[in-house]
Amino acid sequence: MPIDRINWLAVIVGGILYYGWGALWYGVLGQQWLTAIGPMAALVNPKDPVPYVVSFVMALLLSFGVAVALSHDDNRTMRHGIEFGLFFGLLFFATTLLTQTLYEGHPLKLWLINAGYEVIGLVILGALHGAWKKAPKAQAAAA
C-alpha cells in the first residue's frame, strides 16, 4: 500500500467534506428519511453523540480509502477522481444498499436517499483526491 503517496491533509479535508455533505443531505432530507425508515424512527435519538462521532471517523476512513485507491496513478485528475467516485458509488454502494433495502422491506425512497448520499459523497471525495495530489519530496523540499 503506497502510504508514502497519501496526502494526509487531503484525507482530513475529505473526511470533513464528506461529513459536512452528510449533514447537508440529511438536513434537507431528514424528515423524509425518518418517514422511510418507518418504526425504526422511534429509536433515533438526535442527542446521542455516538452516531455522529462514528460517522465522522467513518468519513475519515472512507476518505483514506479513496486516497489509497487513487494514489496508484500519478497522472490522475479531478475528472478521474469523479469517475472513480461515480463508478465505485454506483457499483458497490448503491447496489449493496438496494439489496439491503429490499430485504429489510423498506421503501425504495429510503434507498434513493441513502444511495444518493453515498454516490454523491464518493464523487466529492474522488474529485478532491483526484485533484489534490501529494507534492513529490523534491518539490516539497524546494518550497
CSV table of N, CA and C in Angstrom, one decimal:
chain,number,residue,atom,x,y,z
A,1,MET,N,0.9,-1.2,0.0
A,1,MET,CA,0.0,0.0,0.0
A,1,MET,C,0.9,1.2,0.0
A,2,PRO,N,0.7,2.2,-0.9
A,2,PRO,CA,1.5,3.3,-1.0
A,2,PRO,C,1.3,4.5,0.0
A,3,ILE,N,1.5,4.2,1.3
A,3,ILE,CA,1.2,5.1,2.3
A,3,ILE,C,2.0,6.4,2.1
A,4,ASP,N,3.2,6.3,1.6
A,4,ASP,CA,4.0,7.5,1.5
A,4,ASP,C,3.5,8.4,0.3
A,5,ARG,N,2.5,7.9,-0.4
A,5,ARG,CA,2.0,8.7,-1.5
A,5,ARG,C,0.6,9.4,-1.1
A,6,ILE,N,0.2,9.2,0.1
A,6,ILE,CA,-1.0,9.7,0.6
A,6,ILE,C,-0.9,11.2,1.0
A,7,ASN,N,-1.8,12.0,0.6
A,7,ASN,CA,-1.8,13.4,1.1
A,7,ASN,C,-2.7,13.4,2.3
A,8,TRP,N,-2.1,13.4,3.5
A,8,TRP,CA,-2.9,13.3,4.7
A,8,TRP,C,-3.8,14.5,5.0
A,9,LEU,N,-3.3,15.7,4.6
A,9,LEU,CA,-4.2,16.8,4.7
A,9,LEU,C,-5.5,16.7,3.9
A,10,ALA,N,-5.3,16.1,2.7
A,10,ALA,CA,-6.5,15.9,1.8
A,10,ALA,C,-7.4,14.8,2.4
A,11,VAL,N,-6.8,13.8,3.1
A,11,VAL,CA,-7.6,12.8,3.8
A,11,VAL,C,-8.5,13.5,4.9
A,12,ILE,N,-7.9,14.4,5.7
A,12,ILE,CA,-8.6,15.0,6.7
A,12,ILE,C,-9.7,16.0,6.1
A,13,VAL,N,-9.3,16.8,5.1
A,13,VAL,CA,-10.3,17.7,4.5
A,13,VAL,C,-11.4,16.8,3.9
A,14,GLY,N,-11.0,15.7,3.2
A,14,GLY,CA,-12.1,14.9,2.6
A,14,GLY,C,-13.0,14.3,3.7
A,15,GLY,N,-12.5,13.9,4.8
A,15,GLY,CA,-13.4,13.4,5.9
A,15,GLY,C,-14.4,14.5,6.4
A,16,ILE,N,-13.8,15.7,6.5
A,16,ILE,CA,-14.7,16.8,6.9
A,16,ILE,C,-15.7,17.2,5.9
A,17,LEU,N,-15.3,17.2,4.6
A,17,LEU,CA,-16.3,17.4,3.5
A,17,LEU,C,-17.3,16.4,3.4
A,18,TYR,N,-17.0,15.1,3.5
A,18,TYR,CA,-17.9,14.0,3.5
A,18,TYR,C,-18.9,14.1,4.6
A,19,TYR,N,-18.4,14.4,5.8
A,19,TYR,CA,-19.3,14.5,7.0
A,19,TYR,C,-20.2,15.7,6.8
A,20,GLY,N,-19.6,16.8,6.3
A,20,GLY,CA,-20.5,18.0,6.1
A,20,GLY,C,-21.5,17.8,5.0
A,21,TRP,N,-21.1,17.0,4.0
A,21,TRP,CA,-22.1,16.7,3.0
A,21,TRP,C,-23.3,15.9,3.6
A,22,GLY,N,-22.9,15.0,4.5
A,22,GLY,CA,-24.0,14.2,5.1
A,22,GLY,C,-24.9,15.1,5.9
A,23,ALA,N,-24.3,16.0,6.7
A,23,ALA,CA,-25.2,17.0,7.4
A,23,ALA,C,-26.1,17.8,6.5
A,24,LEU,N,-25.6,18.2,5.4
A,24,LEU,CA,-26.4,18.9,4.4
A,24,LEU,C,-27.5,18.1,3.8
A,25,TRP,N,-27.1,16.9,3.3
A,25,TRP,CA,-28.0,16.0,2.7
A,25,TRP,C,-29.2,15.5,3.6
A,26,TYR,N,-28.8,15.0,4.8
A,26,TYR,CA,-29.8,14.6,5.7
A,26,TYR,C,-30.5,15.7,6.4
A,27,GLY,N,-29.9,16.9,6.4
A,27,GLY,CA,-30.6,18.1,7.0
A,27,GLY,C,-31.8,18.4,6.1
A,28,VAL,N,-31.6,18.3,4.8
A,28,VAL,CA,-32.6,18.6,3.9
A,28,VAL,C,-33.6,17.5,3.8
A,29,LEU,N,-33.1,16.2,3.7
A,29,LEU,CA,-34.0,15.1,3.5
A,29,LEU,C,-34.3,14.3,4.8
A,30,GLY,N,-33.9,14.8,6.0
A,30,GLY,CA,-34.1,14.1,7.2
A,30,GLY,C,-35.5,13.6,7.5
A,31,GLN,N,-36.5,14.5,7.3
A,31,GLN,CA,-37.8,14.1,7.6
A,31,GLN,C,-38.3,13.0,6.7
A,32,GLN,N,-38.0,13.1,5.4
A,32,GLN,CA,-38.3,12.0,4.5
A,32,GLN,C,-37.6,10.7,4.9
A,33,TRP,N,-36.3,10.8,5.3
A,33,TRP,CA,-35.6,9.6,5.7
A,33,TRP,C,-36.2,9.0,6.9
A,34,LEU,N,-36.6,9.8,7.9
A,34,LEU,CA,-37.3,9.3,9.1
A,34,LEU,C,-38.6,8.6,8.8
A,35,THR,N,-39.4,9.1,7.9
A,35,THR,CA,-40.6,8.5,7.4
A,35,THR,C,-40.3,7.2,6.7
A,36,ALA,N,-39.3,7.2,5.9
A,36,ALA,CA,-38.9,6.0,5.1
A,36,ALA,C,-38.4,4.8,6.0
A,37,ILE,N,-37.8,5.1,7.1
A,37,ILE,CA,-37.2,4.0,8.0
A,37,ILE,C,-38.4,3.5,8.8
A,38,GLY,N,-39.5,4.1,8.8
A,38,GLY,CA,-40.7,3.5,9.5
A,38,GLY,C,-40.5,3.4,11.0
A,39,PRO,N,-40.9,2.3,11.6
A,39,PRO,CA,-40.9,2.2,13.0
A,39,PRO,C,-39.5,2.4,13.7
A,40,MET,N,-38.5,2.2,12.9
A,40,MET,CA,-37.1,2.4,13.4
A,40,MET,C,-36.9,3.9,13.8
A,41,ALA,N,-37.7,4.8,13.2
A,41,ALA,CA,-37.5,6.2,13.5
A,41,ALA,C,-37.7,6.4,15.0
A,42,ALA,N,-38.5,5.6,15.7
A,42,ALA,CA,-38.6,5.8,17.2
A,42,ALA,C,-37.3,5.6,17.9
A,43,LEU,N,-36.4,4.9,17.4
A,43,LEU,CA,-35.1,4.6,18.0
A,43,LEU,C,-34.1,5.6,17.8
A,44,VAL,N,-34.3,6.6,16.9
A,44,VAL,CA,-33.4,7.6,16.6
A,44,VAL,C,-33.4,8.7,17.7
A,45,ASN,N,-32.2,8.9,18.3
A,45,ASN,CA,-32.0,9.9,19.3
A,45,ASN,C,-31.0,10.9,18.8
A,46,PRO,N,-31.5,12.1,18.4
A,46,PRO,CA,-30.6,13.1,17.8
A,46,PRO,C,-29.6,13.7,18.9
A,47,LYS,N,-29.9,13.4,20.1
A,47,LYS,CA,-29.0,13.9,21.2
A,47,LYS,C,-27.8,13.0,21.5
A,48,ASP,N,-27.9,11.7,21.0
A,48,ASP,CA,-26.9,10.7,21.2
A,48,ASP,C,-25.6,11.1,20.4
A,49,PRO,N,-24.5,11.3,21.0
A,49,PRO,CA,-23.3,11.7,20.2
A,49,PRO,C,-22.7,10.6,19.4
A,50,VAL,N,-22.9,9.3,19.8
A,50,VAL,CA,-22.2,8.2,19.3
A,50,VAL,C,-22.3,8.1,17.7
A,51,PRO,N,-23.6,8.2,17.2
A,51,PRO,CA,-23.6,8.1,15.7
A,51,PRO,C,-22.9,9.2,15.0
A,52,TYR,N,-22.8,10.4,15.6
A,52,TYR,CA,-22.1,11.5,14.9
A,52,TYR,C,-20.6,11.3,15.0
A,53,VAL,N,-20.1,10.8,16.1
A,53,VAL,CA,-18.7,10.5,16.2
A,53,VAL,C,-18.3,9.4,15.3
A,54,VAL,N,-19.0,8.3,15.3
A,54,VAL,CA,-18.7,7.2,14.4
A,54,VAL,C,-18.8,7.6,13.0
A,55,SER,N,-19.8,8.4,12.6
A,55,SER,CA,-19.9,8.9,11.2
A,55,SER,C,-18.7,9.7,10.8
A,56,PHE,N,-18.2,10.5,11.7
A,56,PHE,CA,-17.0,11.3,11.3
A,56,PHE,C,-15.8,10.4,11.2
A,57,VAL,N,-15.6,9.4,12.1
A,57,VAL,CA,-14.5,8.5,11.9
A,57,VAL,C,-14.6,7.7,10.6
A,58,MET,N,-15.8,7.3,10.3
A,58,MET,CA,-16.0,6.5,9.1
A,58,MET,C,-15.8,7.4,7.9
A,59,ALA,N,-16.1,8.7,7.9
A,59,ALA,CA,-15.9,9.6,6.8
A,59,ALA,C,-14.4,9.7,6.6
A,60,LEU,N,-13.6,9.8,7.7
A,60,LEU,CA,-12.1,9.9,7.6
A,60,LEU,C,-11.6,8.6,6.9
A,61,LEU,N,-12.1,7.4,7.4
A,61,LEU,CA,-11.6,6.2,6.8
A,61,LEU,C,-12.0,6.0,5.3
A,62,LEU,N,-13.2,6.5,5.0
A,62,LEU,CA,-13.6,6.4,3.6
A,62,LEU,C,-12.7,7.4,2.7
A,63,SER,N,-12.4,8.5,3.3
A,63,SER,CA,-11.5,9.5,2.6
A,63,SER,C,-10.2,8.8,2.4
A,64,PHE,N,-9.7,8.2,3.4
A,64,PHE,CA,-8.4,7.5,3.3
A,64,PHE,C,-8.4,6.4,2.2
A,65,GLY,N,-9.5,5.6,2.2
A,65,GLY,CA,-9.6,4.6,1.2
A,65,GLY,C,-9.6,5.1,-0.2
A,66,VAL,N,-10.3,6.2,-0.4
A,66,VAL,CA,-10.3,6.8,-1.8
A,66,VAL,C,-8.9,7.3,-2.1
A,67,ALA,N,-8.3,7.9,-1.1
A,67,ALA,CA,-6.9,8.4,-1.4
A,67,ALA,C,-6.0,7.3,-1.8
A,68,VAL,N,-6.1,6.1,-1.0
A,68,VAL,CA,-5.2,5.0,-1.4
A,68,VAL,C,-5.5,4.5,-2.8
A,69,ALA,N,-6.8,4.3,-3.1
A,69,ALA,CA,-7.2,3.8,-4.4
A,69,ALA,C,-6.7,4.6,-5.5
A,70,LEU,N,-6.8,6.0,-5.3
A,70,LEU,CA,-6.4,6.9,-6.4
A,70,LEU,C,-4.9,7.2,-6.4
A,71,SER,N,-4.2,6.8,-5.3
A,71,SER,CA,-2.7,7.2,-5.3
A,71,SER,C,-1.9,6.3,-6.2
A,72,HIS,N,-2.4,5.3,-6.7
A,72,HIS,CA,-1.6,4.4,-7.6
A,72,HIS,C,-1.4,5.1,-9.0
A,73,ASP,N,-2.1,6.2,-9.3
A,73,ASP,CA,-2.0,6.8,-10.6
A,73,ASP,C,-1.5,8.3,-10.4
A,74,ASP,N,-0.2,8.5,-10.8
A,74,ASP,CA,0.4,9.8,-10.6
A,74,ASP,C,-0.2,10.8,-11.6
A,75,ASN,N,-0.8,10.3,-12.7
A,75,ASN,CA,-1.4,11.2,-13.7
A,75,ASN,C,-2.9,11.4,-13.5
A,76,ARG,N,-3.4,11.1,-12.4
A,76,ARG,CA,-4.8,11.3,-12.1
A,76,ARG,C,-5.2,12.8,-12.1
A,77,THR,N,-6.5,13.0,-12.5
A,77,THR,CA,-7.0,14.3,-12.5
A,77,THR,C,-8.3,14.3,-11.7
A,78,MET,N,-8.9,15.5,-11.5
A,78,MET,CA,-10.2,15.6,-10.9
A,78,MET,C,-11.2,14.8,-11.6
A,79,ARG,N,-11.1,14.8,-12.9
A,79,ARG,CA,-12.1,14.0,-13.7
A,79,ARG,C,-12.0,12.5,-13.4
A,80,HIS,N,-10.7,12.0,-13.3
A,80,HIS,CA,-10.5,10.6,-13.0
A,80,HIS,C,-11.1,10.3,-11.6
A,81,GLY,N,-10.9,11.2,-10.7
A,81,GLY,CA,-11.5,11.0,-9.3
A,81,GLY,C,-13.0,11.0,-9.3
A,82,ILE,N,-13.6,11.9,-10.1
A,82,ILE,CA,-15.1,12.0,-10.2
A,82,ILE,C,-15.6,10.6,-10.8
A,83,GLU,N,-14.9,10.2,-11.9
A,83,GLU,CA,-15.3,8.9,-12.5
A,83,GLU,C,-15.2,7.8,-11.5
A,84,PHE,N,-14.1,7.8,-10.8
A,84,PHE,CA,-13.9,6.7,-9.8
A,84,PHE,C,-15.0,6.7,-8.7
A,85,GLY,N,-15.3,7.9,-8.2
A,85,GLY,CA,-16.4,8.1,-7.2
A,85,GLY,C,-17.7,7.6,-7.7
A,86,LEU,N,-18.0,8.0,-8.9
A,86,LEU,CA,-19.3,7.6,-9.6
A,86,LEU,C,-19.3,6.1,-9.8
A,87,PHE,N,-18.3,5.5,-10.3
A,87,PHE,CA,-18.2,4.1,-10.6
A,87,PHE,C,-18.3,3.3,-9.2
A,88,PHE,N,-17.5,3.7,-8.3
A,88,PHE,CA,-17.5,2.9,-7.0
A,88,PHE,C,-18.8,3.1,-6.3
A,89,GLY,N,-19.3,4.4,-6.3
A,89,GLY,CA,-20.6,4.7,-5.6
A,89,GLY,C,-21.7,3.9,-6.2
A,90,LEU,N,-21.8,3.8,-7.5
A,90,LEU,CA,-23.0,3.1,-8.1
A,90,LEU,C,-22.8,1.6,-8.0
A,91,LEU,N,-21.6,1.1,-8.4
A,91,LEU,CA,-21.4,-0.3,-8.5
A,91,LEU,C,-21.2,-1.0,-7.2
A,92,PHE,N,-20.8,-0.3,-6.1
A,92,PHE,CA,-20.5,-1.0,-4.9
A,92,PHE,C,-21.5,-0.6,-3.8
A,93,PHE,N,-21.7,0.7,-3.6
A,93,PHE,CA,-22.5,1.2,-2.6
A,93,PHE,C,-24.0,1.1,-2.9
A,94,ALA,N,-24.4,1.7,-4.1
A,94,ALA,CA,-25.8,1.7,-4.4
A,94,ALA,C,-26.4,0.3,-4.6
A,95,THR,N,-25.6,-0.6,-5.2
A,95,THR,CA,-26.1,-1.9,-5.4
A,95,THR,C,-26.3,-2.7,-4.1
A,96,THR,N,-25.3,-2.6,-3.2
A,96,THR,CA,-25.5,-3.3,-1.9
A,96,THR,C,-26.6,-2.7,-1.1
A,97,LEU,N,-26.7,-1.3,-1.1
A,97,LEU,CA,-27.8,-0.7,-0.4
A,97,LEU,C,-29.1,-1.1,-0.9
A,98,LEU,N,-29.3,-1.2,-2.2
A,98,LEU,CA,-30.6,-1.7,-2.8
A,98,LEU,C,-30.9,-3.1,-2.3
A,99,THR,N,-30.0,-4.0,-2.3
A,99,THR,CA,-30.2,-5.3,-1.8
A,99,THR,C,-30.7,-5.3,-0.4
A,100,GLN,N,-29.9,-4.5,0.4
A,100,GLN,CA,-30.3,-4.4,1.9
A,100,GLN,C,-31.7,-3.8,2.1
A,101,THR,N,-32.0,-2.8,1.3
A,101,THR,CA,-33.3,-2.1,1.4
A,101,THR,C,-34.4,-3.0,1.1
A,102,LEU,N,-34.2,-3.8,0.0
A,102,LEU,CA,-35.3,-4.7,-0.4
A,102,LEU,C,-35.5,-5.9,0.7
A,103,TYR,N,-34.4,-6.4,1.2
A,103,TYR,CA,-34.5,-7.5,2.2
A,103,TYR,C,-35.1,-7.0,3.5
A,104,GLU,N,-34.8,-5.7,3.8
A,104,GLU,CA,-35.4,-5.2,5.0
A,104,GLU,C,-36.8,-4.7,4.9
A,105,GLY,N,-37.3,-4.7,3.7
A,105,GLY,CA,-38.7,-4.3,3.4
A,105,GLY,C,-38.9,-2.8,3.5
A,106,HIS,N,-37.9,-2.0,3.3
A,106,HIS,CA,-38.0,-0.6,3.3
A,106,HIS,C,-38.4,-0.1,1.9
A,107,PRO,N,-39.0,1.1,1.9
A,107,PRO,CA,-39.4,1.6,0.6
A,107,PRO,C,-38.2,2.1,-0.3
A,108,LEU,N,-38.4,2.1,-1.6
A,108,LEU,CA,-37.3,2.5,-2.5
A,108,LEU,C,-36.8,3.9,-2.2
A,109,LYS,N,-37.7,4.7,-1.7
A,109,LYS,CA,-37.4,6.1,-1.4
A,109,LYS,C,-36.2,6.1,-0.4
A,110,LEU,N,-36.2,5.2,0.6
A,110,LEU,CA,-35.0,5.1,1.5
A,110,LEU,C,-33.8,4.8,0.8
A,111,TRP,N,-33.8,3.9,-0.2
A,111,TRP,CA,-32.6,3.6,-1.0
A,111,TRP,C,-32.2,4.8,-1.8
A,112,LEU,N,-33.1,5.5,-2.4
A,112,LEU,CA,-32.7,6.7,-3.1
A,112,LEU,C,-32.0,7.8,-2.2
A,113,ILE,N,-32.5,7.9,-1.0
A,113,ILE,CA,-31.9,8.9,-0.1
A,113,ILE,C,-30.5,8.4,0.3
A,114,ASN,N,-30.4,7.2,0.7
A,114,ASN,CA,-29.1,6.7,1.2
A,114,ASN,C,-28.1,6.5,0.1
A,115,ALA,N,-28.5,6.0,-1.0
A,115,ALA,CA,-27.6,5.8,-2.1
A,115,ALA,C,-27.2,7.1,-2.7
A,116,GLY,N,-28.1,8.0,-2.8
A,116,GLY,CA,-27.8,9.3,-3.3
A,116,GLY,C,-26.7,10.0,-2.5
A,117,TYR,N,-26.8,9.9,-1.2
A,117,TYR,CA,-25.8,10.5,-0.3
A,117,TYR,C,-24.5,9.8,-0.6
A,118,GLU,N,-24.4,8.5,-0.6
A,118,GLU,CA,-23.2,7.8,-0.8
A,118,GLU,C,-22.5,8.1,-2.2
A,119,VAL,N,-23.3,8.0,-3.2
A,119,VAL,CA,-22.8,8.2,-4.6
A,119,VAL,C,-22.2,9.6,-4.7
A,120,ILE,N,-23.0,10.6,-4.3
A,120,ILE,CA,-22.5,12.0,-4.4
A,120,ILE,C,-21.3,12.2,-3.5
A,121,GLY,N,-21.4,11.7,-2.3
A,121,GLY,CA,-20.3,11.8,-1.4
A,121,GLY,C,-19.0,11.2,-1.9
A,122,LEU,N,-19.1,10.1,-2.6
A,122,LEU,CA,-17.9,9.5,-3.2
A,122,LEU,C,-17.4,10.3,-4.4
A,123,VAL,N,-18.3,10.9,-5.1
A,123,VAL,CA,-17.9,11.8,-6.2
A,123,VAL,C,-17.1,13.0,-5.6
A,124,ILE,N,-17.6,13.5,-4.5
A,124,ILE,CA,-16.9,14.6,-3.9
A,124,ILE,C,-15.5,14.2,-3.4
A,125,LEU,N,-15.4,13.0,-2.8
A,125,LEU,CA,-14.1,12.5,-2.3
A,125,LEU,C,-13.2,12.2,-3.5
A,126,GLY,N,-13.8,11.6,-4.6
A,126,GLY,CA,-13.0,11.3,-5.8
A,126,GLY,C,-12.4,12.6,-6.4
A,127,ALA,N,-13.3,13.6,-6.5
A,127,ALA,CA,-12.8,14.9,-7.1
A,127,ALA,C,-11.7,15.5,-6.3
A,128,LEU,N,-11.8,15.5,-5.0
A,128,LEU,CA,-10.8,16.0,-4.1
A,128,LEU,C,-9.5,15.3,-4.2
A,129,HIS,N,-9.5,14.0,-4.1
A,129,HIS,CA,-8.3,13.2,-4.1
A,129,HIS,C,-7.7,13.1,-5.5
A,130,GLY,N,-8.6,13.2,-6.5
A,130,GLY,CA,-8.1,13.2,-7.9
A,130,GLY,C,-7.3,14.5,-8.2
A,131,ALA,N,-7.8,15.6,-7.7
A,131,ALA,CA,-7.1,16.9,-8.0
A,131,ALA,C,-6.0,17.2,-7.0
A,132,TRP,N,-6.1,16.8,-5.8
A,132,TRP,CA,-5.2,17.2,-4.7
A,132,TRP,C,-4.2,16.1,-4.5
A,133,LYS,N,-3.1,16.1,-5.2
A,133,LYS,CA,-2.0,15.1,-5.1
A,133,LYS,C,-1.0,15.6,-4.1
A,134,LYS,N,-0.3,14.6,-3.5
A,134,LYS,CA,0.8,14.9,-2.6
A,134,LYS,C,2.0,15.4,-3.4
A,135,ALA,N,2.6,16.5,-3.0
A,135,ALA,CA,3.7,17.0,-3.7
A,135,ALA,C,4.9,16.1,-3.6
A,136,PRO,N,5.6,15.8,-4.7
A,136,PRO,CA,6.8,15.0,-4.6
A,136,PRO,C,7.8,15.6,-3.6
A,137,LYS,N,8.6,14.7,-3.0
A,137,LYS,CA,9.5,15.2,-1.9
A,137,LYS,C,10.5,16.3,-2.4
A,138,ALA,N,10.9,16.2,-3.7
A,138,ALA,CA,11.9,17.2,-4.2
A,138,ALA,C,11.2,18.5,-4.3
A,139,GLN,N,9.9,18.5,-4.8
A,139,GLN,CA,9.2,19.8,-4.9
A,139,GLN,C,8.8,20.3,-3.5
A,140,ALA,N,8.5,19.4,-2.6
A,140,ALA,CA,8.1,19.9,-1.2
A,140,ALA,C,9.3,20.5,-0.5
A,141,ALA,N,10.5,19.9,-0.7
A,141,ALA,CA,11.7,20.4,-0.1
A,141,ALA,C,12.1,21.8,-0.6
A,142,ALA,N,11.9,22.0,-1.9
A,142,ALA,CA,12.2,23.3,-2.6
A,142,ALA,C,11.2,24.4,-2.2
A,143,ALA,N,10.0,24.0,-1.8
A,143,ALA,CA,9.0,25.0,-1.5
A,143,ALA,C,9.2,25.7,-0.2
